[in-house]
Structure formats: structure tokens, C-alpha cells
CSV table of C-alpha atoms and ligand atoms in Angstrom, one decimal:
chain,number,residue,atom,x,y,z
A,1,MET,CA,110.3,57.3,119.6
A,2,VAL,CA,110.3,54.7,122.4
A,3,ARG,CA,108.7,51.4,121.6
A,4,ALA,CA,107.7,48.7,124.1
A,5,LEU,CA,106.7,45.1,123.3
A,6,TYR,CA,103.9,43.3,125.2
A,7,PRO,CA,104.3,39.7,124.3
A,8,GLY,CA,102.0,36.9,125.4
A,9,SER,CA,99.7,34.1,124.3
A,10,PHE,CA,96.6,36.2,124.5
A,11,ASP,CA,94.4,33.0,124.1
A,12,PRO,CA,92.2,35.0,124.2
A,13,VAL,CA,92.7,38.7,125.3
A,14,THR,CA,91.0,39.5,128.6
A,15,ASN,CA,90.2,42.8,130.4
A,16,GLY,CA,93.3,42.1,132.6
A,17,HIS,CA,95.5,42.3,129.5
A,18,LEU,CA,93.7,45.4,128.3
A,19,ASP,CA,94.2,47.1,131.8
A,20,VAL,CA,98.0,46.5,131.5
A,21,LEU,CA,98.1,47.6,127.9
A,22,GLN,CA,96.3,50.8,128.7
A,23,ARG,CA,98.8,51.5,131.5
A,24,ALA,CA,101.8,50.8,129.1
A,25,SER,CA,100.3,52.9,126.3
A,26,HIS,CA,100.6,56.0,128.7
A,27,LEU,CA,104.2,55.3,129.3
A,28,PHE,CA,105.6,54.7,125.7
A,29,ASP,CA,105.2,56.3,122.4
A,30,GLU,CA,104.2,53.0,120.9
A,31,VAL,CA,103.2,49.6,122.4
A,32,LEU,CA,103.5,46.6,120.0
A,33,VAL,CA,101.4,43.7,121.3
A,34,ALA,CA,103.1,40.6,120.1
A,35,VAL,CA,101.1,37.3,119.9
A,36,ALA,CA,103.4,34.4,120.4
A,37,ASN,CA,102.8,31.8,117.7
A,38,ASN,CA,104.3,28.9,119.7
A,39,GLU,CA,103.4,25.4,118.3
A,40,SER,CA,104.4,23.7,121.5
A,41,LYS,CA,101.6,25.5,123.4
A,42,GLN,CA,98.1,24.2,122.7
A,43,ALA,CA,96.0,27.3,122.0
A,44,LEU,CA,92.2,27.4,121.6
A,45,PHE,CA,92.3,30.2,119.0
A,46,THR,CA,94.7,30.4,116.0
A,47,ALA,CA,97.3,33.1,116.2
A,48,GLU,CA,95.5,35.0,113.4
A,49,LYS,CA,92.2,34.9,115.4
A,50,ARG,CA,94.0,36.1,118.6
A,51,VAL,CA,95.5,39.0,116.7
A,52,GLU,CA,92.1,39.9,115.2
A,53,LEU,CA,90.4,39.9,118.6
A,54,LEU,CA,93.2,42.1,120.0
A,55,ARG,CA,92.9,44.6,117.1
A,56,GLN,CA,89.2,44.9,117.6
A,57,SER,CA,89.7,45.3,121.4
A,58,THR,CA,92.4,47.9,121.0
A,59,ALA,CA,90.9,50.0,118.2
A,60,SER,CA,90.5,53.0,120.5
A,61,MET,CA,94.1,52.9,121.7
A,62,PRO,CA,95.9,55.0,119.0
A,63,ASN,CA,99.5,54.1,119.9
A,64,VAL,CA,99.0,50.3,120.1
A,65,ARG,CA,99.7,47.9,117.3
A,66,VAL,CA,99.2,44.2,117.1
A,67,THR,CA,101.2,41.6,115.4
A,68,SER,CA,102.3,38.0,115.9
A,69,PHE,CA,105.8,36.5,116.1
A,70,GLU,CA,107.6,33.1,116.1
A,71,GLY,CA,110.8,32.3,117.6
A,72,LEU,CA,113.0,33.9,120.3
A,73,LEU,CA,111.3,37.0,121.9
A,74,VAL,CA,114.7,38.9,122.2
A,75,ASN,CA,115.3,38.5,118.5
A,76,PHE,CA,111.9,39.7,117.6
A,77,ALA,CA,112.3,42.7,120.0
A,78,ARG,CA,115.6,43.6,118.3
A,79,SER,CA,114.1,43.4,114.9
A,80,GLN,CA,111.4,45.9,116.0
A,81,GLY,CA,113.8,48.3,117.8
A,82,ALA,CA,112.0,47.7,121.0
A,83,ARG,CA,113.6,49.1,124.3
A,84,ALA,CA,111.3,47.3,126.8
A,85,ILE,CA,109.3,44.3,127.3
A,86,ILE,CA,106.0,44.7,129.2
A,87,ARG,CA,104.6,41.9,131.4
A,88,GLY,CA,101.7,41.9,133.8
A,89,LEU,CA,102.1,40.7,137.4
A,90,ARG,CA,98.9,39.5,139.1
A,91,ALA,CA,100.1,37.6,142.2
A,92,VAL,CA,103.1,36.1,143.8
A,93,SER,CA,102.3,33.0,141.8
A,94,ASP,CA,103.3,34.8,138.6
A,95,PHE,CA,106.6,36.0,140.1
A,96,GLU,CA,108.9,33.0,139.8
A,97,TYR,CA,108.2,32.3,136.1
A,98,GLU,CA,108.3,35.9,135.3
A,99,PHE,CA,111.5,36.5,137.2
A,100,GLN,CA,113.3,33.6,135.5
A,101,MET,CA,112.2,34.7,132.0
A,102,ALA,CA,113.2,38.3,132.6
A,103,LEU,CA,116.6,37.4,133.8
A,104,MET,CA,117.1,34.9,130.9
A,105,ASN,CA,116.1,37.6,128.4
A,106,ARG,CA,118.4,40.1,130.1
A,107,SER,CA,121.3,37.7,129.7
A,108,LEU,CA,120.4,37.2,126.1
A,109,GLU,CA,119.9,40.9,125.4
A,110,PRO,CA,121.3,43.2,128.2
A,111,SER,CA,119.9,46.5,126.6
A,112,LEU,CA,116.3,45.3,126.7
A,113,GLU,CA,114.5,46.0,130.0
A,114,THR,CA,111.5,44.0,131.3
A,115,LEU,CA,108.9,46.2,133.1
A,116,PHE,CA,106.1,44.7,135.3
A,117,LEU,CA,102.8,46.4,135.5
A,118,MET,CA,100.0,45.6,138.0
A,119,PRO,CA,96.5,45.6,136.8
A,120,SER,CA,93.7,47.0,138.8
A,121,GLU,CA,92.8,44.6,141.8
A,122,GLU,CA,89.7,43.5,140.1
A,123,TYR,CA,91.7,41.7,137.4
A,124,THR,CA,94.2,40.1,139.6
A,125,TYR,CA,92.4,36.8,139.6
A,126,LEU,CA,91.6,36.8,135.8
A,127,SER,CA,93.5,34.6,133.3
A,128,SER,CA,92.7,33.4,129.8
A,129,ARG,CA,92.7,29.9,131.1
A,130,MET,CA,90.1,30.6,133.8
A,131,VAL,CA,87.8,32.5,131.3
A,132,LYS,CA,87.9,29.6,128.9
A,133,GLU,CA,87.1,27.2,131.7
A,134,VAL,CA,84.2,29.2,133.0
A,135,CYS,CA,82.8,29.6,129.5
A,136,ARG,CA,83.3,25.9,128.6
A,137,LEU,CA,81.2,25.1,131.8
A,138,GLY,CA,78.4,27.5,130.9
A,139,GLY,CA,79.3,30.4,133.1
A,140,GLU,CA,78.8,34.1,132.1
A,141,ILE,CA,82.0,35.8,131.0
A,142,GLY,CA,80.8,39.2,130.0
A,143,ARG,CA,82.5,41.0,132.8
A,144,PHE,CA,85.9,39.5,132.1
A,145,VAL,CA,86.5,40.0,128.3
A,146,PRO,CA,85.5,42.5,125.6
A,147,ASP,CA,82.4,41.7,123.6
A,148,CYS,CA,84.1,40.3,120.5
A,149,VAL,CA,86.0,37.8,122.7
A,150,ARG,CA,82.8,36.8,124.5
A,151,GLU,CA,81.2,36.1,121.1
A,152,ALA,CA,84.2,34.2,119.8
A,153,LEU,CA,84.2,32.0,123.0
A,154,LEU,CA,80.4,31.4,123.0
A,155,SER,CA,80.7,30.2,119.4
A,156,ARG,CA,83.5,27.8,120.5
A,157,PHE,CA,81.4,26.3,123.4
A,158,PRO,CA,77.8,26.7,122.2
A,159,GLY,CA,76.6,23.5,123.9
A,160,GLN,CA,76.7,25.0,127.4
A,161,HIS,CA,74.8,28.3,126.6
A,162,PRO,CA,71.2,28.8,125.7
A,163,ALA,CA,70.8,29.7,122.0
A,164,SER,CA,69.4,33.2,123.0
A,165,GLU,CA,72.8,34.0,124.6
A,166,LEU,CA,74.8,33.4,121.5
A,167,SER,CA,73.9,36.6,119.8
A,168,GLN,CA,73.1,38.6,122.9
A,169,LYS,CA,75.5,41.4,123.8
A,170,GLN,CA,77.2,41.8,127.0
A,171,PRO,CA,74.7,43.0,129.8
B,201,LIG,P1,101.9,34.0,128.5
B,201,LIG,O1,101.6,32.6,127.9
B,201,LIG,O2,103.1,34.6,127.8
B,201,LIG,O3,102.0,34.1,130.0
B,201,LIG,P2,99.4,35.4,128.6
B,201,LIG,O4,98.5,35.8,127.5
B,201,LIG,O5,98.9,34.4,129.6
B,201,LIG,O6,100.7,34.9,128.0
B,201,LIG,O7,99.9,36.6,129.5
B,201,LIG,C1,100.6,37.7,128.9
B,201,LIG,C2,101.1,38.6,129.9
B,201,LIG,O8,100.0,39.2,130.5
B,201,LIG,C3,101.8,37.9,131.1
B,201,LIG,O9,102.8,38.8,131.6
B,201,LIG,C4,100.6,37.8,132.1
B,201,LIG,O10,101.3,37.8,133.5
B,201,LIG,C5,99.9,39.1,131.9
B,201,LIG,N1,98.5,38.9,132.3
B,201,LIG,C6,97.6,37.9,132.0
B,201,LIG,N2,96.4,38.1,132.6
B,201,LIG,C7,96.5,39.3,133.3
B,201,LIG,C8,95.7,40.0,134.2
B,201,LIG,N3,94.4,39.6,134.5
B,201,LIG,N4,96.2,41.0,134.8
B,201,LIG,C9,97.5,41.5,134.5
B,201,LIG,N5,98.3,40.8,133.7
B,201,LIG,C10,98.0,39.7,133.1
């Protein structure tokens, strides 16, 4: 039983995260998505809401579980018996931060490997931050996130969207 951990903020989960998760779920017996409950990072959604949106979005992936964690990632990975950390790499801009974090985690826990997976090209420009910004300014985000996330975002930024859109499903 080889378990991998996919940690992140997931504020909120996007189709890019789900692409990476799908790929990881084919490589491991179980993938545990771990929502970082990090008070120093200002999040739009609570950790509970981010977990709920991830659970709804991954309901069709049988070997994926979702939870949240606080504190040091390597400690949490150890407590879960995880052998690998999954991270997504979109562009060179992700590389420096990810490289530093992977090497720091390796020095803290040498038996834990970090694996980087690339999403499909259509998601390489997608980030939670960008989706929130587009939605806040009134843009349509249905192509970038699952339905449940679209609805959660529209209810956070109702002022910019016509009332008819709020209950409308993704086109
Ligand atoms: P963090 O705050 O830990 O970076 P994120 O939720 O932003 O949390 O991202 C979690 C992981 O998912 C990171 O490794 C990030 O590079 C990756 N990721 C985010 N968006 C995408 C995407 N569109 N395609 C592939 N990987 C992504």
C-alpha cells in the first residue's frame, strides 16, 4: 500500500489541481489531498470549506481522500505513513520555490520523495489566485473550476455577476 500526499492551499481547487490529482491517482494506491490550514496565509475560504469542495470534486476518484493539516508537512506525512509528496509544476516560475521546498523537506525527512507532475498544457496558466481575481472582476470561470467551486465563488462575489448567473450551471 503506497500512499502519496498532495499538499496545498487549494483556495479553491481548480481543474489544474484535479488534472495533477488524476495523474497521481494512477500511480499510487492512495492519494491523500492535504489542505494546509495555515493561519499566516490569508485564504478566501476556510479550511473546512476547501476540504468540502475538494471532496465534492473528487467524488469519482475512488483512491483519493481529502483532509486538512496544520504544522510541518513532513511531520504530517510521517504520521500518515506517506512515501511521497506530489506537487504540480506549471512553468519555470514555479520551479525555484518548489525546488527549495523539496530540498528542505528532503533534509528534514530523507525517506520522503517529492514528485512533480505536469498538468495538461491547457491548465499551465491556471491558478487559484487568477480564478479568484477573474471571478471578483465579473469574468466567467466555468471552464477553470468544477461546478461546486464556481457556485461557491459566485456566492462570494455576487455583486459582479447578474443574478441569473448565480444559480445557473456551467455552460
Ligand atoms: P500552495 O499554496 O501550496 O502552492 P496551491 O493550492 O496553490 O498551494 O497549489 C498546490 C500545488 O498544486 C502546487 O504544487 C502547485 O504548483 C500545484 N498547482 C496549482 N495549480 C496548478 C495547475 N493549474 N496545474 C498544475 N499544478 C498546479
